[in-house]
Coordinates of C-alpha atoms in Angstrom, one line a residue:
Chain A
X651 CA -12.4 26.0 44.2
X652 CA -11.1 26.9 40.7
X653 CA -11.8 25.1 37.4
X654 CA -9.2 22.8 37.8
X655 CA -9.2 20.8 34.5
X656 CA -10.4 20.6 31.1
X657 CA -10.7 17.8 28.6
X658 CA -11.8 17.6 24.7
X659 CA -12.7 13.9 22.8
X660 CA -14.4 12.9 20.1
X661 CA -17.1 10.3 20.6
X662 CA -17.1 8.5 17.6
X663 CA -18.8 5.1 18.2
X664 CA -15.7 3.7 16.6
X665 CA -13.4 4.4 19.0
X666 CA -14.7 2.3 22.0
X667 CA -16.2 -0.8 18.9
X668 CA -13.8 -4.0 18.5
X669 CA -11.3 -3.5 15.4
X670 CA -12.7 -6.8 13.1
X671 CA -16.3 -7.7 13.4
X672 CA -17.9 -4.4 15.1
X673 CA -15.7 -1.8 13.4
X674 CA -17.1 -4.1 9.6
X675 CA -20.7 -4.0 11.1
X676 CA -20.5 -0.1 12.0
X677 CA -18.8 0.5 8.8
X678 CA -21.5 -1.1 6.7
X679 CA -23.9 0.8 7.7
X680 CA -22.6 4.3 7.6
X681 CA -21.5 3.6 4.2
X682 CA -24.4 2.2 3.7
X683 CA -25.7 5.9 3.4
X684 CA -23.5 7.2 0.5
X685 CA -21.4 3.6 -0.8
X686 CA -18.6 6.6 -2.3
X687 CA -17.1 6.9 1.1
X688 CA -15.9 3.4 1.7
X689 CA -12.9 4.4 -0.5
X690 CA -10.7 4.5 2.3
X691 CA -11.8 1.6 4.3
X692 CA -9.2 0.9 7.1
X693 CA -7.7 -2.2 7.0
X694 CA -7.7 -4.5 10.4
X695 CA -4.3 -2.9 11.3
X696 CA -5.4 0.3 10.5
X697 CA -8.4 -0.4 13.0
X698 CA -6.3 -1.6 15.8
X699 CA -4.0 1.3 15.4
X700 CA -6.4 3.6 15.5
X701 CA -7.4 1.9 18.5
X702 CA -4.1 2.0 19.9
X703 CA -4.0 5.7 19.2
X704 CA -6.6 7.0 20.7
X705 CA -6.1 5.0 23.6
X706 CA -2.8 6.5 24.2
X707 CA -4.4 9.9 23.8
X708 CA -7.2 9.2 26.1
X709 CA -4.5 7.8 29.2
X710 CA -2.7 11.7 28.2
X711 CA -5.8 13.3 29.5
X712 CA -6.5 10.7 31.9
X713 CA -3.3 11.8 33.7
X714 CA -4.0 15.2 33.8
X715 CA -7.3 14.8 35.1
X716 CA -6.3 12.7 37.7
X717 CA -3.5 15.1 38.8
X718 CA -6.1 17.7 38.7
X719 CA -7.9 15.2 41.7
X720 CA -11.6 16.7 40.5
X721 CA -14.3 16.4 42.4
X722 CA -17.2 16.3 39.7
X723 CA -16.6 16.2 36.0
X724 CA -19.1 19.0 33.9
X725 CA -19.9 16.6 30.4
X726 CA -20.7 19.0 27.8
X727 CA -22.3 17.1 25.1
X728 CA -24.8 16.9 22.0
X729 CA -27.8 14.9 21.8
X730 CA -28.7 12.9 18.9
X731 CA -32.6 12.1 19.5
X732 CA -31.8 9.8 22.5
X733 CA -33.2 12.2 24.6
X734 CA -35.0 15.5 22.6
X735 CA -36.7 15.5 19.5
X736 CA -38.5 18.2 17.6
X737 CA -41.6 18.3 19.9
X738 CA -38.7 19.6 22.8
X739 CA -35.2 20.9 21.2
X740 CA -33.1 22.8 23.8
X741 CA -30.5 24.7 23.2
X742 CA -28.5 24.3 26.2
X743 CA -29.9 21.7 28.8
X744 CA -28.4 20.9 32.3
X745 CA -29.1 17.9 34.1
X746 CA -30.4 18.0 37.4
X747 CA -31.3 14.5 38.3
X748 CA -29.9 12.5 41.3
X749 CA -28.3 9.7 38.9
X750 CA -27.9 8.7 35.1
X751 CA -27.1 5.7 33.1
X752 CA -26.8 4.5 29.6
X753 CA -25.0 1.8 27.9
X754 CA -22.8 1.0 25.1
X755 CA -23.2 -2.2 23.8
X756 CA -21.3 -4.9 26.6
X757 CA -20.5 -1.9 28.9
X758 CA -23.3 -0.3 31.2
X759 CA -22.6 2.9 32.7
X760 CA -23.8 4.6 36.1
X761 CA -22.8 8.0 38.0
X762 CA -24.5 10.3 40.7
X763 CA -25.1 13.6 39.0
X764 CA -24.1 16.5 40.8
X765 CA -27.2 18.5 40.5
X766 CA -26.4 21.1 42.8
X767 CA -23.2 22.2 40.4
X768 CA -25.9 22.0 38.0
X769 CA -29.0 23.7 39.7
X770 CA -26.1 26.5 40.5
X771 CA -25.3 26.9 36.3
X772 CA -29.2 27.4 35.6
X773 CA -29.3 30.3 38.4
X774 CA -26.4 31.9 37.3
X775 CA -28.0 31.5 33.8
X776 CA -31.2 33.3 35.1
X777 CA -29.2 35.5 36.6
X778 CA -26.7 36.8 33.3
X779 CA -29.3 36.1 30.8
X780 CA -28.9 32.6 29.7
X781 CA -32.2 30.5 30.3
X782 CA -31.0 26.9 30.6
X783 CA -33.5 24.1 29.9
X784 CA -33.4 21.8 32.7
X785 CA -34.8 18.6 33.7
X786 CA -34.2 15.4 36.1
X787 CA -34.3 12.6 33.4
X788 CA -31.2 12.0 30.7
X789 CA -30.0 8.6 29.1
X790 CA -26.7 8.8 28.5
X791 CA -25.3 8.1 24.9
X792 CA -22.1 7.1 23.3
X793 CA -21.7 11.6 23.1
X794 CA -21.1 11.1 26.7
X795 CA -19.8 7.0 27.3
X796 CA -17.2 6.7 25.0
X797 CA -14.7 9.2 26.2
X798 CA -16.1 8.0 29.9
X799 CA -14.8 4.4 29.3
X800 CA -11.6 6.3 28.7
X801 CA -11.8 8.5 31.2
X802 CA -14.1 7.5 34.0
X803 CA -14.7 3.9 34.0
X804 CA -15.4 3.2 37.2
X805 CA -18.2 5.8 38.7
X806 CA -14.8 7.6 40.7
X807 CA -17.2 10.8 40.5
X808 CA -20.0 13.1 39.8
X809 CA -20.6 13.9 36.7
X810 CA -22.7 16.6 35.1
X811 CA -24.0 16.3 31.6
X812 CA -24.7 19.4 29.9
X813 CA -26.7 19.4 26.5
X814 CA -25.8 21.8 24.0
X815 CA -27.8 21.7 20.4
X816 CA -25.3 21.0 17.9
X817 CA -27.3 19.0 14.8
X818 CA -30.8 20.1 14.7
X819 CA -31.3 24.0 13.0
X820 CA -31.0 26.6 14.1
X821 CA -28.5 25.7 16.6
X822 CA -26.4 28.0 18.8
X823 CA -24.2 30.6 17.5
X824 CA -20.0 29.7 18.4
X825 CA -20.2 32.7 20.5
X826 CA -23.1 32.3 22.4
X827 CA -21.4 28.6 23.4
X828 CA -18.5 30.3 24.8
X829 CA -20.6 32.8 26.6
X830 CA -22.3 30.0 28.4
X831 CA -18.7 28.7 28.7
X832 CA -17.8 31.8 30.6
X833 CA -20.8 31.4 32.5
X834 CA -20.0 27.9 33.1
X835 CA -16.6 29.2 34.8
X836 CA -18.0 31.6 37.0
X837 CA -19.9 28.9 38.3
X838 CA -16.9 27.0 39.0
X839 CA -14.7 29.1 40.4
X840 CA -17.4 29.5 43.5
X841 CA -17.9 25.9 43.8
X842 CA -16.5 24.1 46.7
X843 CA -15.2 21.1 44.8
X844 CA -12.5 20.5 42.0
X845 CA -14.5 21.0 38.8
X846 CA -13.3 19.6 35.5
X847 CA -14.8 20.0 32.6
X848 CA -14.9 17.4 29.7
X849 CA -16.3 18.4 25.9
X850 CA -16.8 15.6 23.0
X851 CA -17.6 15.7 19.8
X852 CA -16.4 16.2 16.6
X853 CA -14.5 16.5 14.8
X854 CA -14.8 17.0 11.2
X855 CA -17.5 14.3 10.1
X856 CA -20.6 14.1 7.9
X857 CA -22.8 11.7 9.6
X858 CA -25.8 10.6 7.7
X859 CA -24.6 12.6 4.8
X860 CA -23.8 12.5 1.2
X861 CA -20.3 13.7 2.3
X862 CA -20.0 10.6 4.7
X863 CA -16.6 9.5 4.6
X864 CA -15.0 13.1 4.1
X865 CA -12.9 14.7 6.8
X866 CA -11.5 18.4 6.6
X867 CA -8.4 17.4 8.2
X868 CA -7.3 21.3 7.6
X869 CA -9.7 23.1 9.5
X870 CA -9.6 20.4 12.1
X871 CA -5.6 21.9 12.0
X872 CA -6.8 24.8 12.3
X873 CA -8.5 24.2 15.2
X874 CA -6.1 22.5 17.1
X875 CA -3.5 25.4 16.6
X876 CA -6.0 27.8 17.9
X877 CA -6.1 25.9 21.0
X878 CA -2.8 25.1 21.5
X879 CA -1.8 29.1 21.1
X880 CA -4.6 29.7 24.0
X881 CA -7.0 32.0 21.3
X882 CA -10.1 30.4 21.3
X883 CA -12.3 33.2 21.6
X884 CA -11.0 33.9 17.9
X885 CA -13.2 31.6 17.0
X886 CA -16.3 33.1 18.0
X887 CA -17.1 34.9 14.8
X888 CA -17.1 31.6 13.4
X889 CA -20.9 31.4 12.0
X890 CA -22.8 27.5 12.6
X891 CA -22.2 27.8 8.5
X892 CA -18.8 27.7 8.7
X893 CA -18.8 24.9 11.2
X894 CA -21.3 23.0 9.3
X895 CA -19.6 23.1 5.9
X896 CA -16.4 21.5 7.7
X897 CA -18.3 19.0 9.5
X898 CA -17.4 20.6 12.7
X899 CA -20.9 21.6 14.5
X900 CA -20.2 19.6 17.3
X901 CA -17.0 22.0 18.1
X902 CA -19.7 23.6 19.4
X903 CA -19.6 21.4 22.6
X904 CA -15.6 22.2 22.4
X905 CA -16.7 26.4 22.3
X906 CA -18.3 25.9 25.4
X907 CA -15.0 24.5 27.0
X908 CA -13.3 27.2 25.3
X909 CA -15.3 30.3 27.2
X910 CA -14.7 28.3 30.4
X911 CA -10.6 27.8 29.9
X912 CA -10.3 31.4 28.3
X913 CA -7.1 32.3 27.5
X914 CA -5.4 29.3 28.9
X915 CA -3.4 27.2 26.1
X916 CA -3.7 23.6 25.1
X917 CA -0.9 21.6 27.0
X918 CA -1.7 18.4 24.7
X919 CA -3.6 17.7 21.4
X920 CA -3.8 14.7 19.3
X921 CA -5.5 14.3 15.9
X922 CA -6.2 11.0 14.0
X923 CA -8.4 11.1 10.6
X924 CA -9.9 7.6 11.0
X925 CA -10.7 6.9 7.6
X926 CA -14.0 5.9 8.0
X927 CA -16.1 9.2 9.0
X928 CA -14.6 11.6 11.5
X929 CA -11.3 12.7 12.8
X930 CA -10.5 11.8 16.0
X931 CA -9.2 14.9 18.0
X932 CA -8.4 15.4 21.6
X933 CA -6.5 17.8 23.9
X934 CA -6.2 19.2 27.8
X935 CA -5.7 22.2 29.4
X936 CA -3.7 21.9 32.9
X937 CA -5.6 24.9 34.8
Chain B
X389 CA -36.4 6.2 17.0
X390 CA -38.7 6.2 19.9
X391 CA -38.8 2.1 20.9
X392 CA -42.6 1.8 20.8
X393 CA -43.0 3.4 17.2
X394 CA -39.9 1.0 15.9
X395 CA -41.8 -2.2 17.1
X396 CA -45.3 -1.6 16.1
X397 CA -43.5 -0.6 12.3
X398 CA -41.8 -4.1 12.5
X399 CA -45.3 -5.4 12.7
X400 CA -47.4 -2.6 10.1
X401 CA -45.4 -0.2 8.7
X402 CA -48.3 0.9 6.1
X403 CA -50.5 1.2 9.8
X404 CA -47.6 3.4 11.4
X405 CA -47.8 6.1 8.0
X406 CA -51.1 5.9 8.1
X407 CA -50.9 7.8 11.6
X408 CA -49.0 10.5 10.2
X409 CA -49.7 13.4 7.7
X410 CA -47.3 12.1 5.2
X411 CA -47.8 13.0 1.3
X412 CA -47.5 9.9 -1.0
X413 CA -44.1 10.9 -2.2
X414 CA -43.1 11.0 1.4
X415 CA -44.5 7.5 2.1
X416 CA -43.0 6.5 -1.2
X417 CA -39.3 7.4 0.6
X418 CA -40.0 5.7 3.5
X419 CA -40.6 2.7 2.0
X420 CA -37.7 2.7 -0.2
X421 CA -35.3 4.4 2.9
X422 CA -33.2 5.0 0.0
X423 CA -31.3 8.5 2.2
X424 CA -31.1 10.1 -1.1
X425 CA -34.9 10.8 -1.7
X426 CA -35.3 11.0 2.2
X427 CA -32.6 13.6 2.3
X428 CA -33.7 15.6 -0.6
X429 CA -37.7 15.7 1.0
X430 CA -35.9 17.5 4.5
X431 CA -35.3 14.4 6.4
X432 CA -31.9 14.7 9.0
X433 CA -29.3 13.1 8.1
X434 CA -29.0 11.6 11.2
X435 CA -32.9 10.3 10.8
X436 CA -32.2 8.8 7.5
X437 CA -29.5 6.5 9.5
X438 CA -31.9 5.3 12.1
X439 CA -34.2 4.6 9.4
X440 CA -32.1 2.2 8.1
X441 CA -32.9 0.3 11.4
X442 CA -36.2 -0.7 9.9
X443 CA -34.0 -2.6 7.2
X444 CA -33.7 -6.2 7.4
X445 CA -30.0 -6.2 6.2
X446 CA -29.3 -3.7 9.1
X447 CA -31.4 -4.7 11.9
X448 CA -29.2 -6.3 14.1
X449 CA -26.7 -3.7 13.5
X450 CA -24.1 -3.0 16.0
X451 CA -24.9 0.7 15.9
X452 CA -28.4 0.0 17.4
X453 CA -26.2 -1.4 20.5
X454 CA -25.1 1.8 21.5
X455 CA -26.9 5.3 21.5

């Protein structure tokens, strides 16, 4: 069966914390790191708006998953030293596990891991010339669980994380992720299920930084444009640089999505700056 | 942070450097977690954050709730 859906969220803790207490508790720390960026502090309503927003934009690509009726959902996501750390850093990693689990704060999450979709990827890899890391043993994170509460609360499916190294240098060129997007497709297209594919991350943020608080609504524009006019393999000439100096390397995660939808255009974006560290973007591809 | 290294630092910090081939500047940063002098000796960003977990002001943090 074809790809038959694709799906880009941010995973910004933030988006799945209360408005009130949490969001004050998250936001104390982060600006804890560089006090400048609590400028904009959102107001309660601002929170819940947000909230409000992002829900509506997650129940848009909701419903064209679910018209889609996957079978197993690819996660392609970044790690962020939950699971690797210096003395192991892959650049792309595909789990091939019979289960995982993780949990964010009150809500605990559980799938079955469709490691034969995913054993399939690392042969092709071998195959083409991409040498996937592998292993059986992943916690899930909030890179992966927040857009699930959205998306896939209830364990309705497989799912299939796939690691890609978008914070620790050198990461992966843009291009190389939408080769292994490409690769990803292949794979896909010869499965026997419905695949979707879901990327998170992003988008402009500065995590940990100096430049906390700052988001490049612009090139997050950009972006979004690109995607809706169906050229993202324009964007492969990006370098990490670029990506990095926007606050974008976890569009990396979306690069891979892009090689695997091609030339297909965007049917829905949304974008919401939330004032606090990233803005929130989001979109689907009907396939 | 790996769980094991955050507890026993709760308990000996000094004991938890002294494992590691840290300079006395670099101890010096760790102490403060000030993310401007841990930044500036090569620490991640992100590291600097998780760091902060080791603060008393931020230990029950509602980021440590998630991953």
């Amino acid at each position: 069966m074809p790809l038959v859906s694709a799906l880009a969220a941010s995973h910004a803790p933030n988006i799945l914390l209360e408005p009130g207490a949490e969001w004050e508790d998250f936001m104390r720390l982060h600006y804890s790191m560089a006090p400048q960026g609590s400028a904009s502090r959102p107001t309660l309503e601002q929170q819940k708006k947000l909230r409000q927003d992002a829900e509506t934009a997650f129940a848009a690509l909701r419903a064209d998953m679910e018209q889609a009726n996957p079978e197993v959902l690819i996660v392609v996501a970044n790690d962020q030293f939950v699971n690797f750390f210096w003395n192991n850093m892959p650049t792309f990693f595909v789990t091939v596990g019979d289960e995982v689990r993780g949990q964010f704060t009150r809500h605990k999450f559980h799938y079955r891991n469709h490691k034969e979709l995913g054993k399939a990827i690392v042969r092709a890899g071998m195959d083409k010339g991409v040498d996937f890391s592998y292993g059986e043993y992943v916690e899930l994170q909030h890179t992966q669980t927040v857009p699930l509460y959205f998306l896939l609360r209830e364990p309705k499916l497989p799912i299939l994380p796939i690691y890609v190294n978008t914070w620790v240098d050198p990461a992966p060129t843009p291009r190389r992720c939408y080769q292994v997007g490409e690769l990803i497709r292949e794979v896909a297209d010869r499965a026997r299920e419905r695949v979707a594919i879901l990327a998170t991350g992003g988008l402009s943020h500065f995590p940990g930084s100096p430049r906390i608080g700052e988001i490049d609504e612009s090139f997050d524009h950009k972006l979004l444009e690109v995607l809706r006019a169906g050229k993202g393999k324009s964007l492969i000439d990006y370098s990490v640089q670029d990506l990095l100096q926007a606050g974008d390397t976890e569009f990396l995660n979306w690069m891979v999505l892009l090689g695997a939808t091609g030339d297909a255009k965007a049917s829905y974006t949304s974008y919401m700056p939330d004032f606090v560290a990233t803005g929130w973007g989001f979109a689907s591809w009907k396939l | 942070m790996n769980e094991s290294c955050f507890q026993r630092s709760l308990k000996d910090f000094e004991a938890v450097m002294g494992e590691y081939d840290l300079t006395t500047e670099e101890k010096e940063a760790l102490r403060s977690g000030d993310p401007r002098k841990l930044r500036q000796l090569g620490v991640h960003g992100m590291l600097c954050l998780y760091l902060k977990r080791l603060d008393p002001d931020f230990r029950d943090n509602i980021y440590w709730k998630q991953k």
